[in-house]
Short mmCIF file of N, CA, C and O in Angstrom, two decimals:
data_model
loop_
_atom_site.label_atom_id
_atom_site.label_comp_id
_atom_site.label_asym_id
_atom_site.label_seq_id
_atom_site.Cartn_x
_atom_site.Cartn_y
_atom_site.Cartn_z
N PHE A 1103 -9.71 -11.03 -7.87
CA PHE A 1103 -8.85 -10.17 -7.81
C PHE A 1103 -7.55 -9.93 -8.97
O PHE A 1103 -7.37 -9.07 -9.71
N GLU A 1104 -6.87 -11.32 -8.98
CA GLU A 1104 -5.61 -11.22 -10.09
C GLU A 1104 -6.55 -10.95 -11.48
O GLU A 1104 -5.84 -10.68 -12.37
N ARG A 1105 -7.58 -11.89 -11.51
CA ARG A 1105 -8.47 -11.55 -13.04
C ARG A 1105 -8.63 -10.07 -13.22
O ARG A 1105 -8.40 -9.59 -14.28
N ALA A 1106 -9.13 -9.18 -12.40
CA ALA A 1106 -9.37 -7.78 -12.23
C ALA A 1106 -8.13 -7.09 -12.85
O ALA A 1106 -8.29 -6.36 -13.63
N PHE A 1107 -7.12 -7.75 -12.31
CA PHE A 1107 -5.75 -6.93 -12.57
C PHE A 1107 -5.22 -7.15 -13.81
O PHE A 1107 -4.81 -6.60 -14.27
N ALA A 1108 -5.61 -8.49 -14.24
CA ALA A 1108 -4.86 -8.88 -15.34
C ALA A 1108 -6.01 -8.14 -16.66
O ALA A 1108 -5.33 -7.69 -17.90
N ILE A 1109 -7.19 -7.91 -16.34
CA ILE A 1109 -7.56 -7.13 -17.33
C ILE A 1109 -7.22 -5.49 -17.25
O ILE A 1109 -7.25 -4.96 -18.19
N ASP A 1110 -7.37 -5.37 -16.14
CA ASP A 1110 -6.83 -3.62 -16.05
C ASP A 1110 -5.52 -3.47 -14.95
O ASP A 1110 -5.72 -3.65 -13.90
N GLU A 1111 -4.29 -3.19 -15.75
CA GLU A 1111 -2.93 -3.30 -14.74
C GLU A 1111 -3.18 -1.94 -13.95
O GLU A 1111 -2.39 -1.60 -13.13
N ASN A 1112 -4.14 -1.13 -14.28
CA ASN A 1112 -4.18 -0.01 -13.23
C ASN A 1112 -5.56 0.25 -12.39
O ASN A 1112 -5.77 1.18 -11.66
N HIS A 1113 -5.69 -1.17 -11.87
CA HIS A 1113 -6.95 -1.56 -11.27
C HIS A 1113 -6.21 -1.29 -9.58
O HIS A 1113 -6.07 -2.28 -9.19
N PHE A 1114 -6.39 -0.27 -9.11
CA PHE A 1114 -5.97 0.05 -7.79
C PHE A 1114 -6.62 -1.06 -6.62
O PHE A 1114 -5.73 -1.44 -5.91
N ASN A 1115 -7.95 -1.04 -6.88
CA ASN A 1115 -8.63 -1.90 -5.75
C ASN A 1115 -8.40 -3.02 -5.64
O ASN A 1115 -8.13 -3.66 -4.67
N ALA A 1116 -8.04 -4.14 -7.24
CA ALA A 1116 -7.31 -5.28 -6.98
C ALA A 1116 -6.20 -5.70 -6.66
O ALA A 1116 -5.80 -6.32 -5.70
N ALA A 1117 -5.13 -4.56 -6.88
CA ALA A 1117 -3.82 -4.62 -6.25
C ALA A 1117 -3.93 -4.54 -4.90
O ALA A 1117 -3.09 -5.37 -4.16
N PHE A 1118 -4.80 -3.51 -4.50
CA PHE A 1118 -4.42 -3.36 -3.10
C PHE A 1118 -5.10 -4.51 -2.10
O PHE A 1118 -4.74 -5.02 -1.18
N GLN A 1119 -6.48 -5.17 -2.99
CA GLN A 1119 -6.95 -6.43 -1.92
C GLN A 1119 -5.84 -7.59 -2.16
O GLN A 1119 -5.92 -8.34 -1.17
N LEU A 1120 -5.36 -7.62 -3.22
CA LEU A 1120 -4.34 -8.69 -3.62
C LEU A 1120 -3.34 -8.50 -2.32
O LEU A 1120 -2.74 -9.50 -1.35
N GLY A 1121 -2.88 -7.47 -2.17
CA GLY A 1121 -1.94 -7.12 -1.08
C GLY A 1121 -2.51 -7.54 0.24
O GLY A 1121 -1.76 -8.34 1.32
N ASN A 1122 -3.47 -7.16 0.39
CA ASN A 1122 -4.39 -7.82 2.06
C ASN A 1122 -4.12 -9.12 1.95
O ASN A 1122 -4.18 -9.57 3.36
N ILE A 1123 -4.56 -9.88 1.06
CA ILE A 1123 -4.94 -11.24 1.29
C ILE A 1123 -3.64 -11.89 1.45
O ILE A 1123 -3.59 -12.53 2.42
N TYR A 1124 -2.61 -11.40 0.53
CA TYR A 1124 -1.16 -11.98 0.91
C TYR A 1124 -0.68 -11.73 2.36
O TYR A 1124 0.03 -12.50 3.15
N ARG A 1125 -0.84 -10.48 3.02
CA ARG A 1125 -0.43 -9.96 4.25
C ARG A 1125 -1.28 -10.85 5.39
O ARG A 1125 -0.66 -11.52 6.12
N ARG A 1126 -2.76 -11.02 5.14
CA ARG A 1126 -3.23 -12.00 5.93
C ARG A 1126 -2.86 -13.33 5.99
O ARG A 1126 -2.87 -13.79 7.00
N ASP A 1127 -2.33 -13.58 5.01
CA ASP A 1127 -1.89 -15.06 4.71
C ASP A 1127 -0.05 -15.40 5.31
O ASP A 1127 0.11 -16.57 5.06
N GLY A 1128 0.05 -14.39 5.58
CA GLY A 1128 1.81 -14.15 6.43
C GLY A 1128 2.47 -14.18 5.34
O GLY A 1128 3.98 -14.19 5.59
N ASP A 1129 2.09 -13.86 4.11
CA ASP A 1129 3.29 -13.81 3.09
C ASP A 1129 3.74 -12.46 2.47
O ASP A 1129 3.39 -11.47 1.52
N MET A 1130 4.65 -12.13 3.74
CA MET A 1130 4.79 -10.47 3.25
C MET A 1130 5.42 -9.57 2.21
O MET A 1130 5.16 -8.70 1.81
N LEU A 1131 6.30 -10.59 1.66
CA LEU A 1131 6.70 -10.18 0.22
C LEU A 1131 6.10 -10.12 -0.76
O LEU A 1131 5.66 -8.79 -1.15
N LEU A 1132 5.25 -10.88 -0.84
CA LEU A 1132 3.99 -10.85 -1.96
C LEU A 1132 3.37 -9.73 -1.46
O LEU A 1132 2.63 -8.78 -2.53
N ALA A 1133 2.69 -9.57 -0.24
CA ALA A 1133 1.85 -8.45 -0.23
C ALA A 1133 2.75 -7.15 -0.21
O ALA A 1133 1.77 -6.36 -0.98
N LEU A 1134 3.75 -6.87 -0.04
CA LEU A 1134 4.67 -5.59 -0.09
C LEU A 1134 4.35 -5.48 -1.86
O LEU A 1134 4.47 -4.27 -2.28
N GLU A 1135 5.04 -6.36 -2.63
CA GLU A 1135 4.95 -6.64 -4.19
C GLU A 1135 3.58 -5.95 -4.27
O GLU A 1135 3.40 -4.93 -5.58
N TRP A 1136 2.40 -6.36 -4.11
CA TRP A 1136 1.07 -5.75 -4.44
C TRP A 1136 0.79 -4.47 -3.84
O TRP A 1136 0.08 -3.54 -4.66
N TYR A 1137 1.12 -4.27 -2.90
CA TYR A 1137 1.00 -2.60 -2.10
C TYR A 1137 1.68 -1.79 -3.07
O TYR A 1137 1.26 -0.65 -3.40
N PHE A 1138 2.87 -2.04 -3.39
CA PHE A 1138 3.80 -1.01 -4.36
C PHE A 1138 3.01 -0.68 -5.75
O PHE A 1138 2.99 -0.13 -6.37
N ILE A 1139 2.71 -2.16 -6.56
CA ILE A 1139 1.70 -2.10 -7.38
C ILE A 1139 0.52 -1.25 -7.11
O ILE A 1139 0.36 -0.20 -8.23
N ALA A 1140 -0.51 -1.22 -6.21
CA ALA A 1140 -1.35 -0.39 -5.65
C ALA A 1140 -0.88 1.30 -5.66
O ALA A 1140 -1.36 2.17 -6.29
N GLN A 1141 0.14 1.30 -4.99
CA GLN A 1141 0.68 2.91 -5.04
C GLN A 1141 1.13 3.21 -6.60
O GLN A 1141 0.86 4.38 -6.68
N LYS A 1142 1.38 2.53 -7.16
CA LYS A 1142 1.83 2.90 -8.57
C LYS A 1142 0.40 3.30 -9.55
O LYS A 1142 0.41 4.11 -10.16
N CYS A 1143 -0.69 2.74 -9.18
CA CYS A 1143 -1.85 2.78 -9.54
C CYS A 1143 -2.52 4.07 -9.06
O CYS A 1143 -3.17 4.91 -9.67
N ASP A 1144 -2.26 4.13 -8.15
CA ASP A 1144 -2.79 5.69 -7.15
C ASP A 1144 -1.62 6.19 -6.16
O ASP A 1144 -1.74 5.49 -5.11
N ASN A 1145 -1.01 7.05 -6.41
CA ASN A 1145 0.18 7.33 -5.80
C ASN A 1145 -0.15 8.84 -4.67
O ASN A 1145 0.51 9.39 -4.14
N THR A 1146 -1.44 8.66 -4.45
CA THR A 1146 -2.41 9.85 -3.52
C THR A 1146 -2.75 9.01 -2.45
O THR A 1146 -3.73 9.87 -1.79
N ASN A 1147 -2.61 7.70 -2.32
CA ASN A 1147 -3.84 7.02 -1.55
C ASN A 1147 -2.66 6.42 -0.18
O ASN A 1147 -1.76 5.94 -0.19
N ALA A 1148 -3.22 7.38 0.95
CA ALA A 1148 -2.58 7.05 2.04
C ALA A 1148 -2.63 5.90 2.67
O ALA A 1148 -1.81 5.34 3.33
N PRO A 1149 -3.60 5.06 2.71
CA PRO A 1149 -3.80 3.83 3.32
C PRO A 1149 -2.84 3.06 2.77
O PRO A 1149 -2.47 1.88 3.65
N VAL A 1150 -2.62 2.81 1.34
CA VAL A 1150 -1.74 1.88 0.88
C VAL A 1150 -0.38 2.28 1.54
O VAL A 1150 0.56 1.29 1.85
N LEU A 1151 -0.15 3.50 1.94
CA LEU A 1151 1.08 3.61 2.47
C LEU A 1151 1.28 3.00 3.66
O LEU A 1151 2.55 2.34 4.27
N GLU A 1152 0.11 3.27 4.75
CA GLU A 1152 0.19 2.62 5.68
C GLU A 1152 0.40 1.05 5.91
O GLU A 1152 0.86 0.41 6.85
N ARG A 1153 -0.25 0.60 4.59
CA ARG A 1153 -0.21 -0.95 4.68
C ARG A 1153 1.29 -1.33 4.54
O ARG A 1153 1.97 -2.19 5.05
N ILE A 1154 1.90 -0.72 3.70
CA ILE A 1154 3.29 -1.06 3.43
C ILE A 1154 4.12 -0.54 4.42
O ILE A 1154 5.14 -1.49 4.93
N ALA A 1155 3.86 0.45 5.52
CA ALA A 1155 4.44 0.62 6.92
C ALA A 1155 4.02 -0.62 7.50
O ALA A 1155 5.06 -1.20 8.43
N ASP A 1156 2.86 -1.39 7.82
CA ASP A 1156 2.35 -2.15 8.58
C ASP A 1156 3.60 -3.35 8.12
O ASP A 1156 4.18 -4.25 8.94
N VAL A 1157 3.80 -3.77 6.98
CA VAL A 1157 4.44 -4.79 6.33
C VAL A 1157 6.10 -4.82 6.60
O VAL A 1157 6.58 -5.57 7.56
N TYR A 1158 6.83 -3.52 6.40
CA TYR A 1158 7.62 -3.32 7.09
C TYR A 1158 7.98 -3.56 8.24
O TYR A 1158 8.84 -4.25 8.86
N GLU A 1159 6.98 -3.20 9.36
CA GLU A 1159 7.09 -3.19 10.52
C GLU A 1159 6.84 -4.62 11.26
O GLU A 1159 7.96 -5.13 12.16
N SER A 1160 6.48 -5.47 10.58
CA SER A 1160 6.08 -6.76 10.74
C SER A 1160 7.11 -7.61 10.51
O SER A 1160 7.43 -8.76 11.08
N ILE A 1161 7.87 -7.36 9.40
CA ILE A 1161 9.45 -8.20 9.01
C ILE A 1161 10.53 -7.31 9.97
O ILE A 1161 11.76 -7.67 9.46
N GLY A 1162 10.43 -6.48 10.73
CA GLY A 1162 11.50 -6.01 11.50
C GLY A 1162 12.19 -4.67 10.78
O GLY A 1162 13.09 -4.42 11.48
N ASP A 1163 11.70 -4.00 9.77
CA ASP A 1163 12.35 -2.88 9.11
C ASP A 1163 11.46 -1.56 9.75
O ASP A 1163 10.74 -0.78 8.89
N ASP A 1164 12.06 -1.39 10.76
CA ASP A 1164 11.34 -0.20 11.51
C ASP A 1164 11.60 1.32 10.84
O ASP A 1164 10.87 2.15 10.79
N ASP A 1165 12.79 1.30 10.37
CA ASP A 1165 13.58 2.34 9.34
C ASP A 1165 12.22 2.59 8.17
O ASP A 1165 11.66 3.60 7.64
N GLN A 1166 11.93 1.74 7.48
CA GLN A 1166 11.37 1.72 6.40
C GLN A 1166 9.78 1.98 6.88
O GLN A 1166 9.02 2.89 6.27
N ALA A 1167 9.26 1.11 7.67
CA ALA A 1167 8.09 1.58 8.36
C ALA A 1167 7.81 3.13 8.60
O ALA A 1167 6.72 3.78 8.33
N GLU A 1168 8.65 3.63 9.33
CA GLU A 1168 8.50 4.90 9.89
C GLU A 1168 8.52 6.08 8.72
O GLU A 1168 7.58 6.78 8.72
N GLN A 1169 9.23 5.86 7.64
CA GLN A 1169 9.28 6.45 6.35
C GLN A 1169 8.01 6.29 5.93
O GLN A 1169 7.36 7.65 5.42
N TYR A 1170 7.59 5.18 5.68
CA TYR A 1170 6.14 5.19 5.07
C TYR A 1170 4.93 6.00 5.59
O TYR A 1170 4.17 6.49 5.35
N ARG A 1171 5.02 5.73 7.17
CA ARG A 1171 4.21 6.17 8.08
C ARG A 1171 3.81 8.09 8.00
O ARG A 1171 3.04 8.43 7.86
N TYR A 1172 5.32 8.26 7.93
CA TYR A 1172 5.43 9.75 7.54
C TYR A 1172 4.81 10.17 6.50
O TYR A 1172 4.27 11.42 6.45
N LYS A 1173 5.45 9.32 5.18
CA LYS A 1173 4.58 9.91 3.75
C LYS A 1173 3.18 9.80 3.72
O LYS A 1173 2.38 10.71 3.42
N ALA A 1174 2.70 8.62 4.48
CA ALA A 1174 1.23 8.65 4.51
C ALA A 1174 0.67 9.88 5.45
O ALA A 1174 -0.52 10.58 4.96
N GLU A 1175 1.16 10.26 6.74
CA GLU A 1175 0.93 11.60 7.37
C GLU A 1175 0.93 12.77 6.31
O GLU A 1175 -0.08 13.75 6.71
N LYS A 1176 1.96 12.89 5.89
CA LYS A 1176 1.94 13.96 4.99
C LYS A 1176 0.91 14.15 4.20
O LYS A 1176 0.51 15.20 3.87
N MET A 1177 0.71 13.10 3.30
CA MET A 1177 -0.24 12.84 1.90
C MET A 1177 -1.90 13.18 2.67
O MET A 1177 -2.49 14.26 2.23
N ARG A 1178 -2.10 12.63 4.28
CA ARG A 1178 -2.98 13.33 4.53
C ARG A 1178 -3.34 14.56 5.11
O ARG A 1178 -4.21 15.32 4.69
N LYS A 1179 -2.31 15.29 5.74
CA LYS A 1179 -2.13 16.62 6.12
C LYS A 1179 -2.69 17.33 4.57
O LYS A 1179 -3.39 18.69 4.62
N GLN A 1180 -2.03 17.19 3.73
CA GLN A 1180 -1.71 17.87 2.05
C GLN A 1180 -3.39 17.49 1.47
O GLN A 1180 -4.09 18.70 1.14
N ARG A 1181 -4.16 16.41 2.07
CA ARG A 1181 -5.41 16.40 1.61
C ARG A 1181 -6.40 17.28 2.44
O ARG A 1181 -7.52 18.11 1.84
N ARG A 1182 -6.02 17.61 3.49
CA ARG A 1182 -6.80 18.18 4.70
C ARG A 1182 -6.60 19.79 4.24
O ARG A 1182 -7.57 20.33 4.46
N SER A 1183 -5.62 20.15 3.87
CA SER A 1183 -5.76 21.68 3.43
C SER A 1183 -6.09 22.10 2.44
O SER A 1183 -6.27 23.09 2.21
N LYS A 1184 -6.47 20.96 1.36
CA LYS A 1184 -7.15 21.37 0.15
C LYS A 1184 -8.58 21.50 0.31
O LYS A 1184 -9.17 22.19 -0.45
N LYS A 1185 -8.80 21.05 1.29
CA LYS A 1185 -10.74 21.05 1.65
C LYS A 1185 -10.93 22.39 1.98
O LYS A 1185 -10.45 23.23 2.53
#
């Protein structure tokens, strides 16, 4: 995934998957960094906002977790209303 991202810095899936890998390995700061990169690649993706919320929750920052869950839900509602 790092190679894919090096080739295309707008490769959402590579950044998102790297976040997943680091999160699974317990490196929450690197996971957060890659999730933020993924969010920059696609700022309309609710699942990445939920993952960011999960990481914040796991490190005890419930306020940030709540803010990102709210953003994810708001984004989902906007998508449903467009359909």
